Amino acid sequence: MSDSPTVGVLSLHSSKETKAILNAIDDLGCGTAWLRAENTVVDIEDGTVTLEPDVDIVVNRLLLSKEEQPAEALGLATMLDRIRPVLNTPTATMTAMHKFASGTALAEAGLSVPDALMALSGEILNTRRDRFGEEVVYKTAIGTHGGGTWKLDTDDHINPMVGSRQAFLQELIEHDEMRHHDLRIYVVGERIVGAMNRYAPDGEWRTNVALGGRVENATEELPEAVATMAKRATDEVGLDYAGVDVVEGEDGYYILEVNPTAGFRGLFKATGRSPAPHIARLAIERAGGDVDPERVHELTATLDDSRPACMPKPETSVPTETPVIGYVEEVVTMGTSGQRTVMAKSDTGATRTSIDAHLAAEIGTGPIKDIVKIKSGSVKSSRSRPVVDLVVGVGGTQHTVTASIEDRGHMEYPLLLGRDILEHYHVDVRRQADETEPAALDETTLEE
């Protein structure tokens, strides 16, 4: 291969991390290509396979955990893996994305992980949950940004599935009862780029930066044994780069997750170190190119997430269509104890989704996370309401949101869809799923 290979980044979304990796590759003097829907073509002609754009190696940044049908994106990555070298191969990415699969791989390799239980039978899952004590973590096997994760302290019945996602129980490990926190360690190849402590925000036990977690630099104080553990975990799962989450218990450290497409804006904020040039270096060297280590060191101190020069032009002839839902829509509400199909009303004036208290109890929405002030569009004063994690299925797509609980028994619909869900859709106010013909809305219809 050339000393200056072309590196492609496979990413169907426009994250800052993808942009930073592409810009780092460019700064290191190599060609770049952003593999997106607008420009990616695989052609088989007379037994010859060609890839457009033509690249020497692919960096996989597909966010499979956010996909409703991750097998489709996984198939795309698998296809590319057959014709080009891929960093974070689809097989390793799938293992890492499925939290119980990665936990199994780590345990088999002799690495410390929390005790966990997955059972396809709800009866078995509930019968054996007592061994986890008074509190237990309940997770969907595939999830991201803390979505699909609950801390349970009751004996309520739980299901082995949350919607279409398999779920499992995991031991709750806490070293500091006052400040729940964990470690995020970013590994690229054999290098530790940086590490940070992540502290859960007030009223929350999860530490994810996407949920408001506070971060601080932990790179210099990182114990050697923990650094080795993180590198081994990345290697055992089969990843080339990863964000490894580690928690300290009373008797040592445990690996919680190995994230194949971990974000690193929080890491850069805490440490001043960007993994982007290290991922770029790894890709270039794997493709046979040469990299100036001093230049990589210089670029580590910056996070250039500006628009890359190689970003393809968006399609103009075939616009992306936003799904349309009705003013009243049939949806599926999902919790730790079950699911219910209900009619929900769309309210573009509401910031967050709201669920009836009785429905929330019936499906098991998990413990109350916080008490927040909710301001209604028709009422000037605000009201205090508890909020919980809720999974809502709309037309086959699942959304994990922080919903408020209220008594909606006197209202027609037990669920109100707020902008946290509606931002993904166009709302057709003429369409109501509970009527055979589109309704003519008047002022009384819009009040609630």
Coordinates of C-alpha atoms in Angstrom, one line a residue:
M1 CA 0.0 0.0 0.0
S2 CA 0.9 3.7 -0.3
D3 CA 2.8 5.5 2.5
S4 CA -0.2 7.8 2.4
P5 CA -3.3 5.6 2.3
T6 CA -6.9 6.8 2.1
V7 CA -8.9 6.2 5.3
G8 CA -12.7 5.9 5.2
V9 CA -14.9 6.5 8.2
L10 CA -18.2 4.6 8.1
S11 CA -20.7 6.8 9.9
L12 CA -24.3 7.4 8.8
H13 CA -24.8 10.1 11.4
S14 CA -23.0 13.5 11.8
S15 CA -21.4 13.2 15.2
K16 CA -18.6 15.5 16.4
E17 CA -16.4 12.4 17.0
T18 CA -16.7 11.3 13.4
K19 CA -15.8 14.8 12.2
A20 CA -12.8 14.9 14.6
I21 CA -11.4 11.6 13.3
L22 CA -11.7 12.6 9.7
N23 CA -10.0 16.0 10.4
A24 CA -7.2 14.2 12.3
I25 CA -6.6 11.9 9.4
D26 CA -6.4 14.9 7.1
D27 CA -4.0 16.7 9.4
L28 CA -1.8 13.7 9.4
G29 CA -1.4 14.0 5.7
C30 CA -3.6 11.2 4.4
G31 CA -6.6 11.0 2.2
T32 CA -10.1 10.9 3.8
A33 CA -13.5 9.7 2.8
W34 CA -16.8 9.8 4.8
L35 CA -18.8 6.7 3.9
R36 CA -22.4 7.8 4.1
A37 CA -25.7 7.1 2.4
E38 CA -25.1 9.8 -0.2
N39 CA -21.9 8.4 -1.6
T40 CA -21.3 4.7 -0.6
V41 CA -21.6 2.1 -3.4
V42 CA -20.5 -1.5 -3.6
D43 CA -20.6 -2.9 -7.1
I44 CA -20.1 -6.5 -8.2
E45 CA -19.5 -6.8 -11.9
D46 CA -18.0 -9.8 -13.7
G47 CA -16.9 -11.2 -10.3
T48 CA -15.0 -8.1 -9.4
V49 CA -16.0 -6.1 -6.3
T50 CA -15.4 -2.4 -6.2
L51 CA -16.1 0.1 -3.4
E52 CA -16.9 3.8 -3.8
P53 CA -15.4 5.9 -2.5
D54 CA -12.2 3.8 -2.9
V55 CA -10.4 3.6 0.5
D56 CA -7.6 1.4 1.9
I57 CA -9.1 0.9 5.3
V58 CA -12.4 1.7 7.1
V59 CA -12.9 3.0 10.6
N60 CA -16.3 1.7 11.9
R61 CA -18.3 4.4 13.7
L62 CA -21.8 2.9 13.2
L63 CA -24.0 3.5 16.2
L64 CA -25.7 0.1 16.2
S65 CA -27.1 0.5 19.7
K66 CA -29.3 3.3 18.4
E67 CA -30.7 1.3 15.5
E68 CA -34.1 -0.2 15.8
Q69 CA -32.9 -3.0 13.5
P70 CA -29.1 -3.2 14.2
A71 CA -28.7 -6.3 12.0
E72 CA -29.2 -4.0 8.9
A73 CA -26.3 -1.8 9.8
L74 CA -24.3 -4.7 11.0
G75 CA -24.7 -6.4 7.6
L76 CA -23.4 -3.2 5.9
A77 CA -20.3 -3.3 8.1
T78 CA -19.9 -7.0 7.6
M79 CA -20.0 -6.5 3.8
L80 CA -17.2 -3.9 4.0
D81 CA -15.2 -6.1 6.3
R82 CA -15.1 -8.7 3.5
I83 CA -13.4 -6.3 1.1
R84 CA -11.4 -3.9 3.2
P85 CA -9.7 -4.0 6.7
V86 CA -12.0 -2.5 9.3
L87 CA -11.1 -1.1 12.7
N88 CA -13.6 -2.4 15.2
T89 CA -14.8 -5.3 13.1
P90 CA -18.6 -6.0 13.0
T91 CA -18.2 -9.2 15.0
A92 CA -16.3 -7.4 17.8
T93 CA -18.7 -4.5 17.7
M94 CA -21.7 -6.8 18.0
T95 CA -20.1 -8.5 21.0
A96 CA -19.4 -5.1 22.7
M97 CA -22.8 -3.7 21.8
H98 CA -24.6 -6.6 23.5
K99 CA -23.8 -5.9 27.2
F100 CA -24.3 -9.5 28.4
A101 CA -22.3 -10.9 25.5
S102 CA -19.4 -8.7 26.3
G103 CA -19.7 -9.5 30.0
T104 CA -19.6 -13.2 29.2
A105 CA -16.5 -12.7 27.0
L106 CA -14.7 -10.8 29.8
A107 CA -15.7 -13.3 32.5
E108 CA -14.4 -16.2 30.4
A109 CA -11.1 -14.3 30.0
G110 CA -10.8 -14.1 33.8
L111 CA -11.5 -10.3 34.1
S112 CA -13.7 -9.0 37.0
V113 CA -17.3 -8.2 36.0
P114 CA -20.4 -7.7 38.2
D115 CA -22.5 -10.8 38.8
A116 CA -25.3 -10.9 36.3
L117 CA -28.2 -13.1 35.3
M118 CA -30.0 -13.4 31.9
A119 CA -32.9 -15.8 31.6
L120 CA -35.3 -16.2 28.7
S121 CA -37.9 -17.3 31.1
G122 CA -39.6 -14.6 33.2
E123 CA -40.3 -17.1 35.9
I124 CA -36.6 -18.0 36.3
L125 CA -35.5 -14.4 36.2
N126 CA -37.8 -13.5 39.0
T127 CA -37.2 -16.6 41.1
R128 CA -33.4 -16.0 41.1
R129 CA -33.3 -12.2 41.6
D130 CA -33.1 -12.5 45.4
R131 CA -29.4 -13.3 45.2
F132 CA -28.7 -9.8 44.2
G133 CA -29.9 -8.3 47.5
E134 CA -32.2 -5.4 48.1
E135 CA -31.1 -3.4 45.1
V136 CA -30.3 -4.6 41.6
V137 CA -29.6 -3.1 38.2
Y138 CA -32.0 -4.1 35.4
K139 CA -30.7 -3.5 31.9
T140 CA -31.6 -4.0 28.3
A141 CA -28.8 -5.9 26.6
I142 CA -28.6 -3.3 23.9
G143 CA -28.8 0.4 25.0
T144 CA -26.9 3.7 24.9
H145 CA -26.4 6.9 26.9
G146 CA -27.9 5.2 30.0
G147 CA -31.2 4.4 28.2
G148 CA -32.8 1.1 29.1
T149 CA -31.2 1.0 32.6
W150 CA -33.0 0.9 35.9
K151 CA -32.1 0.5 39.6
L152 CA -34.8 -1.6 41.2
D153 CA -35.3 -2.0 45.0
T154 CA -38.8 -3.7 45.0
D155 CA -40.1 -7.2 44.5
D156 CA -42.3 -6.2 41.5
H157 CA -42.4 -8.8 38.8
I158 CA -40.0 -8.0 35.9
N159 CA -39.9 -9.3 32.4
P160 CA -37.0 -10.9 30.5
M161 CA -37.8 -8.4 27.6
V162 CA -38.3 -4.6 27.5
G163 CA -40.2 -4.2 24.2
S164 CA -38.1 -6.0 21.6
R165 CA -34.9 -5.8 23.7
Q166 CA -33.6 -8.7 25.9
A167 CA -33.1 -7.6 29.5
F168 CA -31.0 -8.9 32.4
L169 CA -30.1 -8.4 36.0
Q170 CA -26.8 -7.1 37.2
E171 CA -25.2 -6.7 40.6
L172 CA -25.2 -3.1 41.8
I173 CA -21.6 -2.1 42.8
E174 CA -21.1 1.0 44.8
H175 CA -18.0 2.1 46.7
D176 CA -19.1 5.6 47.7
E177 CA -22.7 5.8 48.8
M178 CA -22.6 9.6 48.8
R179 CA -21.2 10.2 45.3
H180 CA -22.0 7.5 42.8
H181 CA -19.2 7.5 40.1
D182 CA -17.3 5.3 37.7
L183 CA -14.2 5.5 35.5
R184 CA -14.2 5.9 31.7
I185 CA -10.9 4.8 30.2
Y186 CA -10.3 5.4 26.5
V187 CA -8.1 2.8 24.8
V188 CA -6.7 2.9 21.3
G189 CA -4.6 0.0 20.3
E190 CA -2.2 -0.5 23.1
R191 CA -2.4 3.1 24.3
I192 CA -4.4 4.7 27.1
V193 CA -5.4 8.0 25.6
G194 CA -7.0 9.3 28.8
A195 CA -9.2 8.5 31.8
M196 CA -11.9 10.4 33.6
N197 CA -14.1 10.0 36.7
R198 CA -17.8 10.4 35.9
Y199 CA -20.1 11.5 38.7
A200 CA -23.8 11.1 38.6
P201 CA -25.9 14.4 38.6
D202 CA -28.2 15.2 41.4
G203 CA -31.2 12.9 41.6
E204 CA -29.5 10.3 39.3
W205 CA -27.4 7.3 39.8
R206 CA -26.2 6.8 36.2
T207 CA -23.0 8.7 35.3
N208 CA -23.4 9.1 31.6
V209 CA -22.3 12.5 30.3
A210 CA -25.4 12.5 28.0
L211 CA -27.5 12.5 31.2
G212 CA -25.6 15.4 32.8
G213 CA -22.8 13.5 34.5
R214 CA -19.9 15.6 35.8
V215 CA -16.4 14.6 34.7
E216 CA -12.9 15.2 36.1
N217 CA -9.4 14.1 34.9
A218 CA -8.2 10.8 36.3
T219 CA -5.4 10.0 33.8
E220 CA -2.5 10.6 36.0
E221 CA -4.0 8.9 39.0
L222 CA -5.1 5.8 37.0
P223 CA -3.8 2.7 38.8
E224 CA -1.6 0.5 36.6
A225 CA -3.7 -2.5 37.3
V226 CA -6.8 -0.7 36.1
A227 CA -5.1 0.5 32.9
T228 CA -4.0 -3.1 32.2
M229 CA -7.6 -4.3 32.9
A230 CA -9.0 -1.8 30.4
K231 CA -6.5 -2.7 27.7
R232 CA -7.2 -6.4 28.3
A233 CA -10.9 -5.9 28.1
T234 CA -10.6 -4.1 24.8
D235 CA -8.4 -6.9 23.4
E236 CA -10.6 -9.7 24.7
V237 CA -13.7 -8.3 23.1
G238 CA -11.8 -7.9 19.9
L239 CA -12.0 -4.1 19.5
D240 CA -9.3 -1.8 18.2
Y241 CA -10.4 1.2 20.2
A242 CA -13.0 1.5 23.0
G243 CA -14.3 3.4 25.9
V244 CA -14.1 1.1 28.9
D245 CA -16.3 1.7 31.9
V246 CA -14.9 0.5 35.3
V247 CA -16.4 0.8 38.7
E248 CA -14.7 0.4 42.1
G249 CA -16.3 -1.9 44.6
E250 CA -15.4 -2.8 48.2
D251 CA -13.1 -5.6 47.0
G252 CA -11.6 -4.1 43.8
Y253 CA -12.5 -2.9 40.3
Y254 CA -15.0 -4.3 37.9
I255 CA -15.6 -3.8 34.2
L256 CA -19.1 -2.6 33.5
E257 CA -19.1 -2.1 29.7
V258 CA -16.8 -1.9 26.7
N259 CA -18.1 0.7 24.3
P260 CA -17.1 0.4 20.6
T261 CA -18.3 3.9 19.5
A262 CA -17.9 5.7 22.8
G263 CA -18.2 9.5 22.5
F264 CA -15.2 11.5 23.7
R265 CA -16.3 15.1 24.1
G266 CA -16.6 14.5 27.8
L267 CA -13.2 12.9 27.9
F268 CA -11.7 15.9 26.1
K269 CA -13.4 18.3 28.5
A270 CA -12.0 16.4 31.5
T271 CA -8.5 15.6 30.3
G272 CA -7.7 17.9 27.3
R273 CA -6.9 14.8 25.3
S274 CA -8.6 13.7 22.1
P275 CA -8.6 10.1 21.0
A276 CA -9.3 11.2 17.4
P277 CA -5.6 11.5 16.2
H278 CA -4.8 8.2 17.9
I279 CA -7.6 6.4 16.1
A280 CA -6.4 8.1 12.9
R281 CA -2.8 6.9 13.5
L282 CA -4.0 3.4 14.1
A283 CA -5.9 3.3 10.9
I284 CA -3.1 4.8 8.8
E285 CA -0.5 2.4 10.2
R286 CA -2.8 -0.6 9.8
A287 CA -3.1 0.4 6.1
G288 CA 0.7 0.5 5.7
G289 CA 1.2 4.2 6.1
D290 CA 3.6 6.2 8.2
V291 CA 2.7 8.7 10.9
D292 CA 4.7 11.4 12.7
P293 CA 4.3 10.6 16.4
E294 CA 5.1 14.2 17.3
R295 CA 2.2 15.4 15.1
V296 CA -0.1 13.0 16.8
H297 CA 0.9 14.3 20.2
E298 CA 0.2 17.9 19.0
L299 CA -3.2 17.0 17.6
T300 CA -4.2 15.2 20.9
A301 CA -4.5 18.6 22.5
T302 CA -7.2 19.7 20.1
L303 CA -10.6 18.5 19.2
D304 CA -11.4 19.7 15.7
D305 CA -15.0 18.8 15.0
S306 CA -15.5 21.3 12.2
R307 CA -17.0 20.2 8.9
P308 CA -14.5 17.9 7.2
A309 CA -13.4 18.7 3.7
C310 CA -14.5 15.2 2.5
M311 CA -18.1 15.5 3.7
P312 CA -20.2 14.5 0.8
K313 CA -22.9 16.9 -0.6
P314 CA -26.4 16.0 0.6
E315 CA -28.8 14.5 -1.9
T316 CA -31.1 17.2 -3.3
S317 CA -33.3 15.0 -5.6
V318 CA -34.4 12.6 -2.9
P319 CA -35.0 14.4 0.3
T320 CA -35.0 12.5 3.6
E321 CA -38.6 12.0 4.7
T322 CA -39.5 12.5 8.4
P323 CA -42.1 9.9 9.6
V324 CA -45.6 11.3 10.1
I325 CA -47.7 10.5 13.1
G326 CA -51.2 11.5 14.1
Y327 CA -52.6 13.9 16.7
V328 CA -53.6 10.7 18.4
E329 CA -51.4 7.7 17.8
E330 CA -51.4 4.1 19.0
V331 CA -48.1 3.4 20.8
V332 CA -46.5 0.8 23.0
T333 CA -45.4 1.7 26.5
M334 CA -42.7 -0.5 28.0
G335 CA -41.3 -0.9 31.5
T336 CA -39.7 -3.4 33.8
S337 CA -42.9 -5.4 34.5
G338 CA -44.5 -5.5 31.1
Q339 CA -45.9 -3.4 28.2
R340 CA -49.3 -2.0 27.2
T341 CA -50.6 -0.7 23.9
V342 CA -52.4 2.6 24.4
M343 CA -53.6 5.7 22.6
A344 CA -51.4 8.7 23.1
K345 CA -52.0 12.4 22.3
S346 CA -49.3 14.5 20.6
D347 CA -48.5 17.8 22.3
T348 CA -45.8 19.9 20.6
G349 CA -46.1 22.4 23.5
A350 CA -44.9 19.9 26.1
T351 CA -41.2 19.6 26.6
R352 CA -41.3 16.1 28.0
T353 CA -43.6 13.1 27.6
S354 CA -46.1 12.4 30.4
I355 CA -47.6 9.1 31.6
D356 CA -50.6 8.3 33.8
A357 CA -49.6 7.2 37.3
H358 CA -51.7 4.0 37.1
L359 CA -50.3 3.0 33.7
A360 CA -46.7 3.7 35.0
A361 CA -47.3 1.4 37.9
E362 CA -48.8 -1.3 35.8
I363 CA -45.9 -1.6 33.3
G364 CA -43.2 -0.9 36.0
T365 CA -41.4 2.3 34.9
G366 CA -38.7 1.9 37.6
P367 CA -37.9 4.2 40.6
I368 CA -38.5 7.9 40.6
K369 CA -35.4 9.7 39.4
D370 CA -36.2 13.3 40.4
I371 CA -38.9 15.8 41.1
V372 CA -39.2 18.5 38.4
K373 CA -41.2 21.6 37.8
I374 CA -43.6 21.1 34.8
K375 CA -45.1 24.2 33.2
S376 CA -48.2 23.6 31.1
G377 CA -49.0 25.7 28.0
S378 CA -52.5 26.4 29.3
V379 CA -51.5 27.0 33.0
K380 CA -49.2 29.9 33.9
S381 CA -48.0 28.3 37.2
S382 CA -45.7 25.3 37.3
R383 CA -46.4 22.0 39.1
S384 CA -44.0 19.5 40.7
R385 CA -44.1 16.0 39.2
P386 CA -41.9 12.9 39.6
V387 CA -40.0 11.7 36.5
V388 CA -39.1 8.2 35.5
D389 CA -37.4 6.3 32.7
L390 CA -39.9 5.2 30.0
V391 CA -39.6 3.3 26.8
V392 CA -42.2 4.2 24.1
G393 CA -42.6 2.4 20.8
V394 CA -43.9 4.5 18.0
G395 CA -44.5 2.7 14.7
G396 CA -41.7 0.2 15.4
T397 CA -39.2 2.7 16.7
Q398 CA -38.3 2.7 20.4
H399 CA -37.6 5.9 22.3
T400 CA -36.2 6.0 25.9
V401 CA -37.2 9.2 27.5
T402 CA -37.5 10.7 31.0
A403 CA -41.2 11.1 31.4
S404 CA -43.2 12.8 34.1
I405 CA -45.9 11.0 36.1
E406 CA -49.3 12.5 36.8
D407 CA -52.9 11.4 37.4
R408 CA -54.4 11.4 34.0
G409 CA -57.4 9.3 35.0
H410 CA -59.8 12.1 34.3
M411 CA -58.2 12.7 30.8
E412 CA -59.0 10.8 27.6
Y413 CA -55.5 9.6 26.9
P414 CA -53.1 8.0 29.4
L415 CA -50.0 9.1 27.6
L416 CA -49.0 12.5 26.3
L417 CA -46.2 12.6 23.7
G418 CA -43.9 15.6 24.3
R419 CA -41.2 17.1 22.1
D420 CA -38.6 14.6 23.5
I421 CA -40.3 12.1 21.1
L422 CA -42.1 14.4 18.6
E423 CA -38.8 16.0 17.5
H424 CA -38.4 12.8 15.4
Y425 CA -41.7 13.2 13.6
H426 CA -44.1 15.4 11.7
V427 CA -47.5 15.6 13.5
D428 CA -50.6 15.5 11.2
V429 CA -53.3 17.1 13.4
R430 CA -56.0 15.8 11.1
R431 CA -55.1 12.2 11.8
Q432 CA -56.4 10.4 14.9
A433 CA -55.8 6.7 15.3
D434 CA -58.9 6.3 17.5
E435 CA -61.2 7.6 14.7
T436 CA -62.1 6.2 11.3
E437 CA -62.0 9.6 9.7
P438 CA -59.7 12.6 10.2
A439 CA -61.1 14.8 13.0
A440 CA -61.8 18.5 12.6
L441 CA -60.1 20.0 15.6
D442 CA -61.7 22.9 17.5
E443 CA -60.6 24.8 20.6
T444 CA -62.2 22.3 23.0
T445 CA -60.4 19.4 21.3
L446 CA -57.0 21.1 21.9
E447 CA -57.6 21.7 25.6
E448 CA -56.6 19.2 28.2

